[in-house]
mmCIF file of C-alpha atoms in Angstrom:
data_model
loop_
_atom_site.group_PDB
_atom_site.id
_atom_site.type_symbol
_atom_site.label_atom_id
_atom_site.label_comp_id
_atom_site.label_asym_id
_atom_site.label_seq_id
_atom_site.Cartn_x
_atom_site.Cartn_y
_atom_site.Cartn_z
ATOM 1 C CA MET A 147 97.970 65.056 104.031
ATOM 2 C CA ARG A 148 95.803 62.831 105.802
ATOM 3 C CA GLU A 149 96.045 59.308 104.706
ATOM 4 C CA THR A 150 93.192 56.229 104.240
ATOM 5 C CA THR A 151 92.549 53.026 102.906
ATOM 6 C CA LEU A 152 89.463 51.988 100.424
ATOM 7 C CA CYS A 153 89.053 48.772 99.767
ATOM 8 C CA TYR A 154 86.619 46.316 97.296
ATOM 9 C CA ILE A 155 85.972 43.197 98.919
ATOM 10 C CA GLU A 156 85.572 40.718 95.902
ATOM 11 C CA LYS A 157 82.959 37.355 95.874
ATOM 12 C CA ASN A 158 81.000 35.828 93.219
ATOM 13 C CA ASP A 159 81.964 37.973 90.345
ATOM 14 C CA LYS A 160 80.688 40.777 93.272
ATOM 15 C CA TYR A 161 82.181 43.564 95.049
ATOM 16 C CA LEU A 162 81.159 44.703 98.855
ATOM 17 C CA ILE A 163 79.999 47.973 98.059
ATOM 18 C CA LEU A 164 79.007 50.533 101.073
ATOM 19 C CA HIS A 165 75.982 53.001 100.507
ATOM 20 C CA ARG A 166 76.514 55.604 103.158
ATOM 21 C CA THR A 167 73.150 56.482 104.454
ATOM 22 C CA LYS A 168 73.693 56.783 108.326
ATOM 23 C CA LYS A 169 75.606 60.132 108.477
ATOM 24 C CA LYS A 170 74.055 63.196 107.293
ATOM 25 C CA LEU A 171 76.683 65.257 107.560
ATOM 26 C CA ASP A 172 79.052 62.690 105.912
ATOM 27 C CA GLY A 173 80.493 63.974 102.878
ATOM 28 C CA SER A 174 80.046 60.818 101.062
ATOM 29 C CA TYR A 175 76.439 60.782 102.113
ATOM 30 C CA GLU A 176 74.116 58.770 99.559
ATOM 31 C CA LYS A 177 76.858 57.947 97.986
ATOM 32 C CA TRP A 178 78.158 54.059 97.048
ATOM 33 C CA ILE A 179 81.838 53.352 97.978
ATOM 34 C CA GLY A 180 84.443 50.905 99.232
ATOM 35 C CA VAL A 181 85.206 50.547 102.612
ATOM 36 C CA GLY A 182 87.996 52.114 104.741
ATOM 37 C CA GLY A 183 88.993 55.053 106.316
ATOM 38 C CA LYS A 184 92.034 56.955 108.268
ATOM 39 C CA PHE A 185 94.718 55.839 109.223
ATOM 40 C CA GLU A 186 95.196 55.704 112.766
ATOM 41 C CA GLU A 187 99.006 56.441 114.759
ATOM 42 C CA GLY A 188 101.723 53.684 113.917
ATOM 43 C CA GLU A 189 99.335 52.099 111.350
ATOM 44 C CA ASP A 190 100.691 51.569 107.644
ATOM 45 C CA ALA A 191 98.139 50.673 104.663
ATOM 46 C CA TYR A 192 97.706 47.353 105.275
ATOM 47 C CA ARG A 193 97.381 47.609 109.183
ATOM 48 C CA CYS A 194 94.694 50.018 108.584
ATOM 49 C CA VAL A 195 92.675 48.364 105.805
ATOM 50 C CA SER A 196 92.633 45.320 107.930
ATOM 51 C CA ARG A 197 91.537 47.104 110.573
ATOM 52 C CA GLU A 198 88.730 49.174 108.695
ATOM 53 C CA VAL A 199 87.201 46.454 106.832
ATOM 54 C CA LYS A 200 86.901 44.472 110.229
ATOM 55 C CA GLU A 201 85.068 47.208 111.906
ATOM 56 C CA GLU A 202 82.568 48.072 109.002
ATOM 57 C CA THR A 203 82.036 44.165 107.644
ATOM 58 C CA GLY A 204 83.216 42.081 110.232
ATOM 59 C CA PHE A 205 85.499 40.283 108.108
ATOM 60 C CA ASP A 206 89.284 39.379 108.139
ATOM 61 C CA ILE A 207 90.758 40.091 105.004
ATOM 62 C CA LYS A 208 93.820 37.927 104.011
ATOM 63 C CA SER A 209 95.949 38.919 101.475
ATOM 64 C CA PRO A 210 94.938 42.047 100.315
ATOM 65 C CA ASP A 211 96.061 43.502 96.811
ATOM 66 C CA TYR A 212 97.838 46.770 97.054
ATOM 67 C CA ARG A 213 96.266 48.420 93.625
ATOM 68 C CA GLY A 214 97.266 51.850 93.764
ATOM 69 C CA LYS A 215 97.365 55.313 95.298
ATOM 70 C CA VAL A 216 94.849 58.245 94.503
ATOM 71 C CA TYR A 217 95.602 61.417 95.798
ATOM 72 C CA PHE A 218 92.897 64.115 96.178
ATOM 73 C CA HIS A 219 93.175 67.922 96.198
ATOM 74 C CA SER A 220 90.046 69.871 97.262
ATOM 75 C CA ASP A 221 89.309 73.198 97.831
ATOM 76 C CA THR A 222 86.694 72.122 100.630
ATOM 77 C CA TRP A 223 87.984 69.405 102.111
ATOM 78 C CA GLU A 224 91.591 68.222 103.447
ATOM 79 C CA ASP A 225 94.360 66.616 100.783
ATOM 80 C CA GLU A 226 95.014 63.187 101.135
ATOM 81 C CA ILE A 227 96.257 60.005 99.770
ATOM 82 C CA MET A 228 94.200 56.835 99.585
ATOM 83 C CA HIS A 229 95.932 53.313 99.470
ATOM 84 C CA LEU A 230 93.538 51.363 97.173
ATOM 85 C CA PHE A 231 93.145 47.735 97.766
ATOM 86 C CA THR A 232 91.112 44.569 96.778
ATOM 87 C CA VAL A 233 90.905 41.277 98.344
ATOM 88 C CA LYS A 234 89.560 37.863 97.530
ATOM 89 C CA SER A 235 90.003 35.966 100.741
ATOM 90 C CA PHE A 236 88.291 36.722 103.927
ATOM 91 C CA SER A 237 86.771 34.777 106.730
ATOM 92 C CA GLY A 238 83.936 35.767 109.366
ATOM 93 C CA THR A 239 80.196 36.885 108.907
ATOM 94 C CA MET A 240 78.876 40.087 107.985
ATOM 95 C CA ILE A 241 77.978 42.340 110.321
ATOM 96 C CA GLU A 242 75.705 46.011 110.613
ATOM 97 C CA CYS A 243 77.824 49.012 109.374
ATOM 98 C CA ASN A 244 77.041 51.641 111.629
ATOM 99 C CA GLU A 245 78.254 54.056 108.224
ATOM 100 C CA GLY A 246 75.365 52.547 105.810
ATOM 101 C CA GLU A 247 74.002 49.572 104.200
ATOM 102 C CA LEU A 248 76.348 46.881 103.112
ATOM 103 C CA VAL A 249 75.251 45.509 99.432
ATOM 104 C CA TRP A 250 77.238 42.899 97.112
ATOM 105 C CA VAL A 251 76.803 44.125 93.708
ATOM 106 C CA ASP A 252 77.723 42.967 90.331
ATOM 107 C CA LYS A 253 80.841 44.246 89.136
ATOM 108 C CA ASP A 254 79.345 45.212 85.905
ATOM 109 C CA LYS A 255 76.631 47.327 87.745
ATOM 110 C CA VAL A 256 79.322 49.096 89.634
ATOM 111 C CA LEU A 257 79.627 51.975 87.452
ATOM 112 C CA ASP A 258 76.235 52.276 87.255
ATOM 113 C CA LEU A 259 75.922 53.524 91.206
ATOM 114 C CA PRO A 260 75.621 57.466 92.087
ATOM 115 C CA THR A 261 79.154 57.996 93.463
ATOM 116 C CA TRP A 262 82.014 60.312 92.789
ATOM 117 C CA GLU A 263 83.099 61.197 89.383
ATOM 118 C CA GLY A 264 87.096 60.064 90.495
ATOM 119 C CA ASP A 265 85.453 57.049 91.953
ATOM 120 C CA ARG A 266 84.268 55.778 88.192
ATOM 121 C CA LEU A 267 87.930 56.470 87.028
ATOM 122 C CA PHE A 268 89.946 54.093 89.814
ATOM 123 C CA LEU A 269 86.860 51.727 89.422
ATOM 124 C CA THR A 270 87.302 51.277 85.506
ATOM 125 C CA ARG A 271 91.286 50.273 86.418
ATOM 126 C CA LEU A 272 90.204 48.230 89.423
ATOM 127 C CA LEU A 273 87.245 46.460 87.175
ATOM 128 C CA SER A 274 89.933 45.924 84.345
ATOM 129 C CA ASP A 275 92.494 44.088 86.773
ATOM 130 C CA GLU A 276 95.157 46.409 86.154
ATOM 131 C CA LYS A 277 97.933 45.702 88.696
ATOM 132 C CA TYR A 278 98.833 48.862 90.112
ATOM 133 C CA PHE A 279 98.318 52.577 89.060
ATOM 134 C CA GLU A 280 98.175 56.172 90.698
ATOM 135 C CA LEU A 281 95.563 58.770 89.917
ATOM 136 C CA GLU A 282 95.447 62.326 91.084
ATOM 137 C CA LEU A 283 92.121 64.191 91.268
ATOM 138 C CA PHE A 284 91.539 67.739 91.500
ATOM 139 C CA TYR A 285 87.978 68.504 93.038
ATOM 140 C CA GLU A 286 85.952 72.108 93.643
ATOM 141 C CA GLY A 287 83.183 71.168 96.030
ATOM 142 C CA GLU A 288 81.808 67.942 94.326
ATOM 143 C CA ASN A 289 83.097 68.948 90.871
ATOM 144 C CA LEU A 290 86.114 66.932 89.584
ATOM 145 C CA VAL A 291 87.790 69.500 87.664
ATOM 146 C CA LYS A 292 90.537 67.917 86.182
ATOM 147 C CA HIS A 293 92.948 64.525 86.807
ATOM 148 C CA LYS A 294 95.797 62.951 85.509
ATOM 149 C CA PHE A 295 97.137 58.975 85.773
ATOM 150 C CA LEU A 296 100.705 59.124 87.112
#
């Protein structure tokens, strides 16, 4: 089972969201998601999220809030544990992302964006400021067929 991170950077009641438009063979092509990626050897969730945010945005994050774990099960892709973060403190200058366009989106508009069905479930929890949760998602292709909060 692979491990990944996903981070939503907050500023002025907005989240920084990545519109994945640059890799047509990407499973998340044309979807809007946070920034993050796969663990590298020897990394924990905090090191991974810091590295991935730096690579994709140019920002150095400080004190990321570990908000939860999402377990993905799929008949198409490898099972995954995603470590979910939000962060309010960061520095640096935003760079162009090689995976798509980075956009600051008002938090009250985030759920209107085209994204994975399961993302709406955990985004609702993030937006409600729930401190920590775990969620299990079951997909058949791109269709969410079952979910449960643990």
